[in-house]
PDB file of C-alpha atoms in Angstrom:
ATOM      1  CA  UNK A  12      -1.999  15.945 -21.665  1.00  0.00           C
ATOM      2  CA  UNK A  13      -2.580  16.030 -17.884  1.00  0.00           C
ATOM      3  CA  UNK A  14      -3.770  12.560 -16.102  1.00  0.00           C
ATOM      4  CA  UNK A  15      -7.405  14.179 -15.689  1.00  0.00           C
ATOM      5  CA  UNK A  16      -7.300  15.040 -19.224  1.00  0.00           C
ATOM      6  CA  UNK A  17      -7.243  11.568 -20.055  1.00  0.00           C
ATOM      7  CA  UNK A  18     -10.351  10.384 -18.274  1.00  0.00           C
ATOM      8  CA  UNK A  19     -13.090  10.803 -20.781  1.00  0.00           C
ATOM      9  CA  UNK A  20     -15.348  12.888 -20.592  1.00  0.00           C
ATOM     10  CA  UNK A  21     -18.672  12.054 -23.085  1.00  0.00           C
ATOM     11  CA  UNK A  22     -21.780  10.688 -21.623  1.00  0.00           C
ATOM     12  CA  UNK A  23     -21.540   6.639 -22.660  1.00  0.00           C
ATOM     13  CA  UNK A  24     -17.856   7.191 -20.760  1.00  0.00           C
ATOM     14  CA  UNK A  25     -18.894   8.708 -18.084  1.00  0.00           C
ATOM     15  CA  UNK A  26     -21.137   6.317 -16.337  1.00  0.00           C
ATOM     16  CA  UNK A  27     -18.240   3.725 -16.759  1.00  0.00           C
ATOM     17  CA  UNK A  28     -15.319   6.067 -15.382  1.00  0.00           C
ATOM     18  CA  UNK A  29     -16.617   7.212 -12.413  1.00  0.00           C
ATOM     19  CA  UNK A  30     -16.201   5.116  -9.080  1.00  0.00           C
ATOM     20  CA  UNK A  31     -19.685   2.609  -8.755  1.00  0.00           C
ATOM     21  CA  UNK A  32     -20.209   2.316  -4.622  1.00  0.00           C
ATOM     22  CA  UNK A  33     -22.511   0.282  -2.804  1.00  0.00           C
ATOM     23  CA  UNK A  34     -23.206  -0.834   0.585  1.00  0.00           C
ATOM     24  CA  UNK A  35     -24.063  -4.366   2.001  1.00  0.00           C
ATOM     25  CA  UNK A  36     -23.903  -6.162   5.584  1.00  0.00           C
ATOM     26  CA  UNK A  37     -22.450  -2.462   6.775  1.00  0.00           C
ATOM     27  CA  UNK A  38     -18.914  -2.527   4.012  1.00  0.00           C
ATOM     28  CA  UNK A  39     -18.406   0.013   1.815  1.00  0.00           C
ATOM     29  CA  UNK A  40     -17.417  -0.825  -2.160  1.00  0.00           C
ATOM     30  CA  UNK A  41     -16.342   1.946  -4.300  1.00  0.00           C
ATOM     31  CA  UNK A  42     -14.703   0.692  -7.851  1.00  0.00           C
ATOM     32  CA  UNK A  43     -12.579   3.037 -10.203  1.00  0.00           C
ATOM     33  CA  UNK A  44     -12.575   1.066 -13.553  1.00  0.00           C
ATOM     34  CA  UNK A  45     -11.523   3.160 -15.739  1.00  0.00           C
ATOM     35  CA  UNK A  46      -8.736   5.017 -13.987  1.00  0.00           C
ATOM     36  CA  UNK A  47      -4.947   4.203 -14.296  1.00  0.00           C
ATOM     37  CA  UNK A  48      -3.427   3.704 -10.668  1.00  0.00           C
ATOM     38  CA  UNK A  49      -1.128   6.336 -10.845  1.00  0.00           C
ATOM     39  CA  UNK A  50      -3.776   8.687 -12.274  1.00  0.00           C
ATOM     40  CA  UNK A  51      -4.327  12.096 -10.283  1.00  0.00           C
ATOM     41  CA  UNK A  52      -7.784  11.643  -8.785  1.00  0.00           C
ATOM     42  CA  UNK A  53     -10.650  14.424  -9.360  1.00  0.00           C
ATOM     43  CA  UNK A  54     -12.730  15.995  -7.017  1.00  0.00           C
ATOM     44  CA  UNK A  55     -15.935  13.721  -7.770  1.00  0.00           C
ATOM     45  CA  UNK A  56     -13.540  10.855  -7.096  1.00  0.00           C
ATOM     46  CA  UNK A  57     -12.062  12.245  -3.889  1.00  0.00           C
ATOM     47  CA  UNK A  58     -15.676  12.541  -2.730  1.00  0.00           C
ATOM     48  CA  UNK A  59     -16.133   8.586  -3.344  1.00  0.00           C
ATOM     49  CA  UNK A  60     -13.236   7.893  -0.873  1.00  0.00           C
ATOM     50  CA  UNK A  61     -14.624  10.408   1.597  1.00  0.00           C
ATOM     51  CA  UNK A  62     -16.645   7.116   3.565  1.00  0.00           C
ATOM     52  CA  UNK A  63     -13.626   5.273   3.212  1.00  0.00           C
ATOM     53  CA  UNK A  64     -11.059   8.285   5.192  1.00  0.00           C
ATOM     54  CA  UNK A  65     -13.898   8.828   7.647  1.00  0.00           C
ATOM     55  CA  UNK A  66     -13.763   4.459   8.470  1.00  0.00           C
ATOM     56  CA  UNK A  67      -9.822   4.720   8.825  1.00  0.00           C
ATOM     57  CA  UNK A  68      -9.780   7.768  11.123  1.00  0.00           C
ATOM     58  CA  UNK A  69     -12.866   5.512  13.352  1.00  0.00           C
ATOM     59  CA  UNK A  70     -10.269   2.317  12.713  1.00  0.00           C
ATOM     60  CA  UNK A  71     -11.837   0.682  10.266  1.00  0.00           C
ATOM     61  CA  UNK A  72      -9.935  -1.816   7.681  1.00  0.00           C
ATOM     62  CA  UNK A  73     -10.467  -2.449   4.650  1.00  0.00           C
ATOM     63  CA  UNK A  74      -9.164  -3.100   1.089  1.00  0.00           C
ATOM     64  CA  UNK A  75      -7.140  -0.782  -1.336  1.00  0.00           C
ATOM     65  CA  UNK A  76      -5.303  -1.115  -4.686  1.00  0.00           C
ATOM     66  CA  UNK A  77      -1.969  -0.162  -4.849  1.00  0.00           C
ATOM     67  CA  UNK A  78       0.956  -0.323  -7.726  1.00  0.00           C
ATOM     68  CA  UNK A  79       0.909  -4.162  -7.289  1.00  0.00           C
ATOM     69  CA  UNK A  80      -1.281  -6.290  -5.740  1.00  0.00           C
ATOM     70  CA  UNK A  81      -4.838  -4.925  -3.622  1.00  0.00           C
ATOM     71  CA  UNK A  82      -3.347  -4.438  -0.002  1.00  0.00           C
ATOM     72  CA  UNK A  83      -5.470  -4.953   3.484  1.00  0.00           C
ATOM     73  CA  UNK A  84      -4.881  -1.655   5.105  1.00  0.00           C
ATOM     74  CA  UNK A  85      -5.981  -0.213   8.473  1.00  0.00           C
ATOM     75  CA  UNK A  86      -4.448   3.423  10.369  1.00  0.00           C
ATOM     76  CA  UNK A  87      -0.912   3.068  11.488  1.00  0.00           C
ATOM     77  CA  UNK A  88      -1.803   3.197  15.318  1.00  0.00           C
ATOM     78  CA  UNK A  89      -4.969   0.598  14.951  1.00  0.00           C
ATOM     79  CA  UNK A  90      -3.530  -2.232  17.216  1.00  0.00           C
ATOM     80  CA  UNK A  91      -7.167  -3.307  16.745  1.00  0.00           C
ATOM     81  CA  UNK A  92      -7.197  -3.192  12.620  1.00  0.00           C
ATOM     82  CA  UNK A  93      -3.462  -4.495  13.006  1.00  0.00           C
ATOM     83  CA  UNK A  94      -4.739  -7.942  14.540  1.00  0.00           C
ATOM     84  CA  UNK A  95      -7.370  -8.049  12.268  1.00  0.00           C
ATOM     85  CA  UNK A  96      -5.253  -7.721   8.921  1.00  0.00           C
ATOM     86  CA  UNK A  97      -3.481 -10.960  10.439  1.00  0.00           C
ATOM     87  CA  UNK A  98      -6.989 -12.883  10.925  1.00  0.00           C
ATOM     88  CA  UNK A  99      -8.090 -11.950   7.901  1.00  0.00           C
ATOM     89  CA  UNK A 100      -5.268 -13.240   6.237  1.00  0.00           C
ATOM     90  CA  UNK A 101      -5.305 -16.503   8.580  1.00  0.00           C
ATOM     91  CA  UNK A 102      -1.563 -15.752   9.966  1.00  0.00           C
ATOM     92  CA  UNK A 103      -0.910 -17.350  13.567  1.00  0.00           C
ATOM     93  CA  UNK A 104       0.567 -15.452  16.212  1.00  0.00           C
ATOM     94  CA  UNK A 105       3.660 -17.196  15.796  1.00  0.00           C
ATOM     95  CA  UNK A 106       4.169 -16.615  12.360  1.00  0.00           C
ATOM     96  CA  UNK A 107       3.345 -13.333  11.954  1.00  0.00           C
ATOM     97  CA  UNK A 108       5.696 -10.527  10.164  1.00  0.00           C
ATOM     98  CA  UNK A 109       5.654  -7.345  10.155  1.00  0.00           C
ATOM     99  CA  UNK A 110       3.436  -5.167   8.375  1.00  0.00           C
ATOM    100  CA  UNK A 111       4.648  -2.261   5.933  1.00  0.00           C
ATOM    101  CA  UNK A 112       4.345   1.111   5.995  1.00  0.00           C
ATOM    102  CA  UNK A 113       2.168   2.810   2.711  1.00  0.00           C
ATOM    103  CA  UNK A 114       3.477   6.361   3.162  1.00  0.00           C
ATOM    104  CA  UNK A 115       2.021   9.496   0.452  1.00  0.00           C
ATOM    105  CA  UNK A 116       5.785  10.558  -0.181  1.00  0.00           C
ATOM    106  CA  UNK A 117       8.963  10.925   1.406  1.00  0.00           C
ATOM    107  CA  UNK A 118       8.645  13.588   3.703  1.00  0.00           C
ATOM    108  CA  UNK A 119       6.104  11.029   5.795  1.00  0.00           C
ATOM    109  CA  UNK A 120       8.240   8.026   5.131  1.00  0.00           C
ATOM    110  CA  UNK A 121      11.013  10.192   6.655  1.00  0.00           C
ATOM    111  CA  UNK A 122       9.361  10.735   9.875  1.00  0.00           C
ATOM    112  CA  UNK A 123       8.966   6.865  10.081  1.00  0.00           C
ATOM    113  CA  UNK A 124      12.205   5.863   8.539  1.00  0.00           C
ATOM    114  CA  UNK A 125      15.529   6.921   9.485  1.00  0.00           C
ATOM    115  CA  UNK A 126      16.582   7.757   5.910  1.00  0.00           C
ATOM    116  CA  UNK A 127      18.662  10.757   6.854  1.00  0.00           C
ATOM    117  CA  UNK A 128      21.469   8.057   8.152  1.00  0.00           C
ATOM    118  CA  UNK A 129      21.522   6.380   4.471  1.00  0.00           C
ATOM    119  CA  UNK A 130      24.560   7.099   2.226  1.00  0.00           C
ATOM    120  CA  UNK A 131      23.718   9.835   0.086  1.00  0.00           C
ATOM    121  CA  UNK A 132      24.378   7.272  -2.954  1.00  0.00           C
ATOM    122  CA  UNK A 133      21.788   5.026  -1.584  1.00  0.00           C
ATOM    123  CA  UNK A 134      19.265   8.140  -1.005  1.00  0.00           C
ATOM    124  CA  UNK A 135      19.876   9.093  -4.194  1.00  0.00           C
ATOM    125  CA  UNK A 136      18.685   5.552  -6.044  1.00  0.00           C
ATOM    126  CA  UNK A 137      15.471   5.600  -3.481  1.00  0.00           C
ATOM    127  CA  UNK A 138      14.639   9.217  -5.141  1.00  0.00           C
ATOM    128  CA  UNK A 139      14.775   7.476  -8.737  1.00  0.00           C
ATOM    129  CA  UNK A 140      13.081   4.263  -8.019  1.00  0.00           C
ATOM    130  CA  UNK A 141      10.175   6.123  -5.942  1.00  0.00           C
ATOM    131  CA  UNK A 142       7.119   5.724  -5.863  1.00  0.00           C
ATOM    132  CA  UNK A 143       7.381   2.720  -7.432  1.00  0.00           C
ATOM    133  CA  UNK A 144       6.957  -1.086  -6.638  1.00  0.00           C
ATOM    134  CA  UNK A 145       9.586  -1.292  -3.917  1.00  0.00           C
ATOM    135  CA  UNK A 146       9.589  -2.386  -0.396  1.00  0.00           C
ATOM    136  CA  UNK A 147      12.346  -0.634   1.617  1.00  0.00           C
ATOM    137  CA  UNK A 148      13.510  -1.994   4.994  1.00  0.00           C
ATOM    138  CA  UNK A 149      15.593   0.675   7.246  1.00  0.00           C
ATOM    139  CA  UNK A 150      15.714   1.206  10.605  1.00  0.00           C
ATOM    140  CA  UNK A 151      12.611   2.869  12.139  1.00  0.00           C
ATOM    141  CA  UNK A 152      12.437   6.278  13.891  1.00  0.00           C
ATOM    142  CA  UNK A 153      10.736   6.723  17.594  1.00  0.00           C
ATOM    143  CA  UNK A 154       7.800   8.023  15.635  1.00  0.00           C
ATOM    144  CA  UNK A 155       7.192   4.472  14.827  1.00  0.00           C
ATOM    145  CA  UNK A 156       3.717   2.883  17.019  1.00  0.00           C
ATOM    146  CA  UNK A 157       4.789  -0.005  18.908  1.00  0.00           C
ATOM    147  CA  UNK A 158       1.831  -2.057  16.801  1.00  0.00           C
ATOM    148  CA  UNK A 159       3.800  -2.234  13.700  1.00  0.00           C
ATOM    149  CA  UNK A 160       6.846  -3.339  15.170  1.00  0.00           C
ATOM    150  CA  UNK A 161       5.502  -6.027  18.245  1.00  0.00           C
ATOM    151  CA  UNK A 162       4.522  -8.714  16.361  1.00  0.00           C
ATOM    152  CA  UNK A 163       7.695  -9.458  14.960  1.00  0.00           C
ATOM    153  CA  UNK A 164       8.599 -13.169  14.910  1.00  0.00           C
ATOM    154  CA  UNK A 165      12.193 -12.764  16.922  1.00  0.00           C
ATOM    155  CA  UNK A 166      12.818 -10.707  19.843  1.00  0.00           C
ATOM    156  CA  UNK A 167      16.692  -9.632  17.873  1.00  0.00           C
ATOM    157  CA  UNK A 168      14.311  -8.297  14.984  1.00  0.00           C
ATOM    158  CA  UNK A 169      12.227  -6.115  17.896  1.00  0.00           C
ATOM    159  CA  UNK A 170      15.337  -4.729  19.684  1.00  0.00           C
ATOM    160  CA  UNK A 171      16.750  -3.539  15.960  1.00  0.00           C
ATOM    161  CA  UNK A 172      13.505  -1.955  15.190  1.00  0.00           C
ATOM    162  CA  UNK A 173      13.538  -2.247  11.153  1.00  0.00           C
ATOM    163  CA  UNK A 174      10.508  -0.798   8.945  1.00  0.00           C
ATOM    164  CA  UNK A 175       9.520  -1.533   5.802  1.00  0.00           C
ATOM    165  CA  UNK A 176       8.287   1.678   4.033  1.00  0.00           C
ATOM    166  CA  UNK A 177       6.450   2.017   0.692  1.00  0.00           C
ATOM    167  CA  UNK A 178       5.929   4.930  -1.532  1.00  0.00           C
ATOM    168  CA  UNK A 179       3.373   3.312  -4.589  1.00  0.00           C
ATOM    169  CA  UNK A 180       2.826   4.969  -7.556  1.00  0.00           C
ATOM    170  CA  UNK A 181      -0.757   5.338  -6.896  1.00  0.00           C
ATOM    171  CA  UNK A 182      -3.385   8.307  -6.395  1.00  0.00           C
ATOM    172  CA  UNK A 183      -5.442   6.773  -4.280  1.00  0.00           C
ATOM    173  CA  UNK A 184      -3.191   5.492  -1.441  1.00  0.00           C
ATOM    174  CA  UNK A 185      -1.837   8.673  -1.909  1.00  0.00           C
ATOM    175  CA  UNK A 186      -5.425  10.661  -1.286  1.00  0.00           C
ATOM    176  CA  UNK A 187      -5.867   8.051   1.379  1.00  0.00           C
ATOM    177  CA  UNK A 188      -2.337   8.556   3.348  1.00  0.00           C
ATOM    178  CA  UNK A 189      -2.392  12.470   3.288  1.00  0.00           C
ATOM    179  CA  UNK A 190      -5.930  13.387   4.245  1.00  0.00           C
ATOM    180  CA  UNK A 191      -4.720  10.603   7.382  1.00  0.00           C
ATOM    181  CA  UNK A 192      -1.665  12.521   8.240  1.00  0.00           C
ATOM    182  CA  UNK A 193      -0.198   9.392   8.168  1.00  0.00           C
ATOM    183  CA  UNK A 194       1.135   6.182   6.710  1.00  0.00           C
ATOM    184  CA  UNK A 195      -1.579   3.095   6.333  1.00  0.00           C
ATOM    185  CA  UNK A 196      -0.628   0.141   7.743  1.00  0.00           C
ATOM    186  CA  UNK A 197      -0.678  -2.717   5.203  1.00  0.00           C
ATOM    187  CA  UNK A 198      -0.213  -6.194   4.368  1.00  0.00           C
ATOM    188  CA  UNK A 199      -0.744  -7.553   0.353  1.00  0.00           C
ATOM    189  CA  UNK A 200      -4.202  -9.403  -0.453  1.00  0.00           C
ATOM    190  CA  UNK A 201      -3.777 -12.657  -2.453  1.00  0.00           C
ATOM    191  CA  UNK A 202      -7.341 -12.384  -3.795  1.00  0.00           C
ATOM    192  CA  UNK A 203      -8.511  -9.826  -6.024  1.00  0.00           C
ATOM    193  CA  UNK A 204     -10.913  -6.924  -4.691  1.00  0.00           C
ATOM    194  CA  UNK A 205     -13.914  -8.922  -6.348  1.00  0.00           C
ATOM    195  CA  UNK A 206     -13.183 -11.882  -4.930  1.00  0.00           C
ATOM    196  CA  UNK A 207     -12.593 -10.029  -1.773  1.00  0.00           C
ATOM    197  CA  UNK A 208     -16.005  -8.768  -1.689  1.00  0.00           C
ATOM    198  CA  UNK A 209     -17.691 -12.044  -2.248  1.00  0.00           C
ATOM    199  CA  UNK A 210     -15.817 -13.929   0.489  1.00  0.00           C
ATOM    200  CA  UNK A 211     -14.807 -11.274   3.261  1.00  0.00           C
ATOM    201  CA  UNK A 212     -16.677  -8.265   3.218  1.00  0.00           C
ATOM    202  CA  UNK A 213     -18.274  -9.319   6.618  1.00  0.00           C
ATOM    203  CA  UNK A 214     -14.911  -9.090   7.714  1.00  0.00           C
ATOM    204  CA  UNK A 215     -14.059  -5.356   6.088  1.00  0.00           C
ATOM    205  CA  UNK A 216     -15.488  -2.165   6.579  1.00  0.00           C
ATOM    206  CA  UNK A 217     -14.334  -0.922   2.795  1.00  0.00           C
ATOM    207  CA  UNK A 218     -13.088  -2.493  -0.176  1.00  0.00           C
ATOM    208  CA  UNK A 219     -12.103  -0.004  -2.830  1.00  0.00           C
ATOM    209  CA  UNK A 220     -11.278  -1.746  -6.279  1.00  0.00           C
ATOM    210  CA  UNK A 221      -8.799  -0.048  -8.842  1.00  0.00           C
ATOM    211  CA  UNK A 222      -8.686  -0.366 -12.492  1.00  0.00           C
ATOM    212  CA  UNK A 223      -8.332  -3.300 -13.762  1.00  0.00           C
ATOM    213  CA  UNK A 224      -4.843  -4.535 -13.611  1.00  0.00           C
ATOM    214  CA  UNK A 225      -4.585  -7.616 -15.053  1.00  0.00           C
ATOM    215  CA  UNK A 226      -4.059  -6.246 -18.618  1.00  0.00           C
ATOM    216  CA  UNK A 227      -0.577  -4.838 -17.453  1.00  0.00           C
ATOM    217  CA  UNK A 228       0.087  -8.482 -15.475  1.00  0.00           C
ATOM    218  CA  UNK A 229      -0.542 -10.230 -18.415  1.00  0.00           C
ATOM    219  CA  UNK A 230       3.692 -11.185 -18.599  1.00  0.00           C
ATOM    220  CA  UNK A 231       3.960 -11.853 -14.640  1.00  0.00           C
ATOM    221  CA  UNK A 232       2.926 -14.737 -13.223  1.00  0.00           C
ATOM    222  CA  UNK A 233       0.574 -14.470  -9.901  1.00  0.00           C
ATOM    223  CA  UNK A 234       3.661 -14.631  -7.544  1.00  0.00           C
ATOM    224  CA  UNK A 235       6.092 -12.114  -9.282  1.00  0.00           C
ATOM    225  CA  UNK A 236       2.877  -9.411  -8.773  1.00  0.00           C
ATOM    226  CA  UNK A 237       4.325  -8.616  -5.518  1.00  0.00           C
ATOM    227  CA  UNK A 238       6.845  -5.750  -4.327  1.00  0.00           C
ATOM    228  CA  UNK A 239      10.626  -5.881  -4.655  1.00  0.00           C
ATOM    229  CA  UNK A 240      11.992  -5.611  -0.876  1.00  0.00           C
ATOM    230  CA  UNK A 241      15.344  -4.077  -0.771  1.00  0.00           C
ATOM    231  CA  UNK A 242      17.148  -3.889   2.839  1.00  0.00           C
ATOM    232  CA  UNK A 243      19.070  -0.890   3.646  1.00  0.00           C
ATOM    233  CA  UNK A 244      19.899  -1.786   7.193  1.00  0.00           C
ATOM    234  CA  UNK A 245      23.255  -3.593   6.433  1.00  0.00           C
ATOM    235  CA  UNK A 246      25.840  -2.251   5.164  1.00  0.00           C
ATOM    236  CA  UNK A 247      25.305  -2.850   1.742  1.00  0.00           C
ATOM    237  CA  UNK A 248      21.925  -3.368   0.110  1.00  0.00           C
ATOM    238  CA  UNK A 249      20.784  -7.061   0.107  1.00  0.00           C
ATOM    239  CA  UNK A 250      17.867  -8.101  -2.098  1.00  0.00           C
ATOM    240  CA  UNK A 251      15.469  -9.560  -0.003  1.00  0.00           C
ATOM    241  CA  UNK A 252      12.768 -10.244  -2.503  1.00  0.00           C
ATOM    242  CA  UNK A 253      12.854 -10.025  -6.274  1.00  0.00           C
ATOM    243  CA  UNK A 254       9.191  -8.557  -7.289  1.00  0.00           C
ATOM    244  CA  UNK A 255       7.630  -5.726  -9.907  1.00  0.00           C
ATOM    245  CA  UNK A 256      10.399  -3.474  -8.967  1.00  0.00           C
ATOM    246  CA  UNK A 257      13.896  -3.290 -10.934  1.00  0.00           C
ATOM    247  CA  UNK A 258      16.686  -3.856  -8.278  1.00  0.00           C
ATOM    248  CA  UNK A 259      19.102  -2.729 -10.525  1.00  0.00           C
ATOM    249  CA  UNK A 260      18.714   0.965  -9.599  1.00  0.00           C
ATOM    250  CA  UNK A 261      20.860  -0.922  -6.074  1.00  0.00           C
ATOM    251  CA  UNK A 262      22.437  -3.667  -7.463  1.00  0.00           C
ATOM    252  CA  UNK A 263      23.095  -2.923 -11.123  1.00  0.00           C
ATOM    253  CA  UNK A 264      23.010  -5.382 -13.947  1.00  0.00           C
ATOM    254  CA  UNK A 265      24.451  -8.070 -11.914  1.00  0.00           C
TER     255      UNK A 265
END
């Protein structure tokens, strides 16, 4: 059966699948309950998101859920939504990393990453393991704004100009990135979207919450639900961060 197939359909289901949205204090809440992150989204739900493209293209940030944890996002040229990921998040100036990259599929992480220079073996893996849970660092391309890559910590880091890039196995980053044009900036939320809501939305134009994830967490402890970063700008990969994402695809069974 096809991912819409499996949304159902009768009326008691019906008011519970589709996306509830409100508005308070100016942010925008839409939830999707009952739909499975990597889901294909249907036209009534791509109409819920609609408020939420418009606020990126005006640089808005918000919330989104991804394949792990709900990420801050903003537009990738939004120095302004940039900073205030970082504030939001209560990261000093000094201390700040760099943000990653939530790209729709590889032909836009391409234009942002240099994965044309990888071995072809390496290439290869990233087709199998994406989209999936993975953080990828490579070098970045000159399409690359100079807002994702200026607040890094060490000027060695700026002059090498490294990425990280993400391809998650969700529909609604997905939706979000292509009707952009463009990657979304991001940065992982500790707090849940709920929790979000109830503490920050003052400080968010949008907080869309996903289905329910914690019944597929149930085996992972809060600080294993995070991405596994793999860097591909040495020469061989080095595990940066073990996370949801099976390194092994890189690194075998070792």
């Amino acid at each position: 059966a096809s991912a819409r197939s499996r949304i159902r359909t009768d009326d008691s289901a019906t008011d519970r699948s589709r996306p509830r949205h409100f508005r308070e204090e100016g942010t925008y809440m839409t939830t999707f309950e009952d739909l499975l992150f990597s889901e294909s989204l249907g036209p009534f739900q791509e109409r819920q998101l609609q408020p939420v493209v418009r606020s990126l293209f005006d640089g808005g940030m918000g919330l989104v859920p991804t394949d792990t944890q709900h990420a801050y996002v903003t537009a990738v040229t939004n120095k302004k939504g940039t900073r205030r990921i970082y504030d939001i998040k209560g990261v000093a100036p000094d201390e700040r990393k760099p943000l990653s990259l939530l790209c729709s599929d590889f032909n836009m992480a391409s234009r942002f990453a240099d994965l044309g220079s990888l071995p072809r073996s390496w290439y290869a893996m990233l087709r199998k393991m994406l989209p999936g849970p993975y953080t990828i660092i490579v070098q970045a391309t000159k399409e690359v704004p100079r807002v994702v890559l200026e607040h890094k910590s060490r000027r060695s880091q700026w002059r090498r100009r490294e990425v990280g890039i993400r391809i998650p196995d969700c529909a609604i980053v997905t939706h979000l990135a292509e009707e952009l044009g463009d990657p979304l900036l991001s940065s992982s939320a500790c707090e849940g979207p709920h929790d979000v809501w109830g503490s920050n939305r003052d400080d968010l134009d949008f907080v869309v919450a996903g289905s329910d994830m914690a019944s597929m967490w149930d085996d992972l402890a809060d600080e294993d639900r995070i991405s596994t970063i793999i860097d591909l700008t040495m020469e061989e990969p080095v595990l940066r961060r073990e996370g949801m994402g099976d390194p092994s695809f890189l690194f075998g069974d070792e």
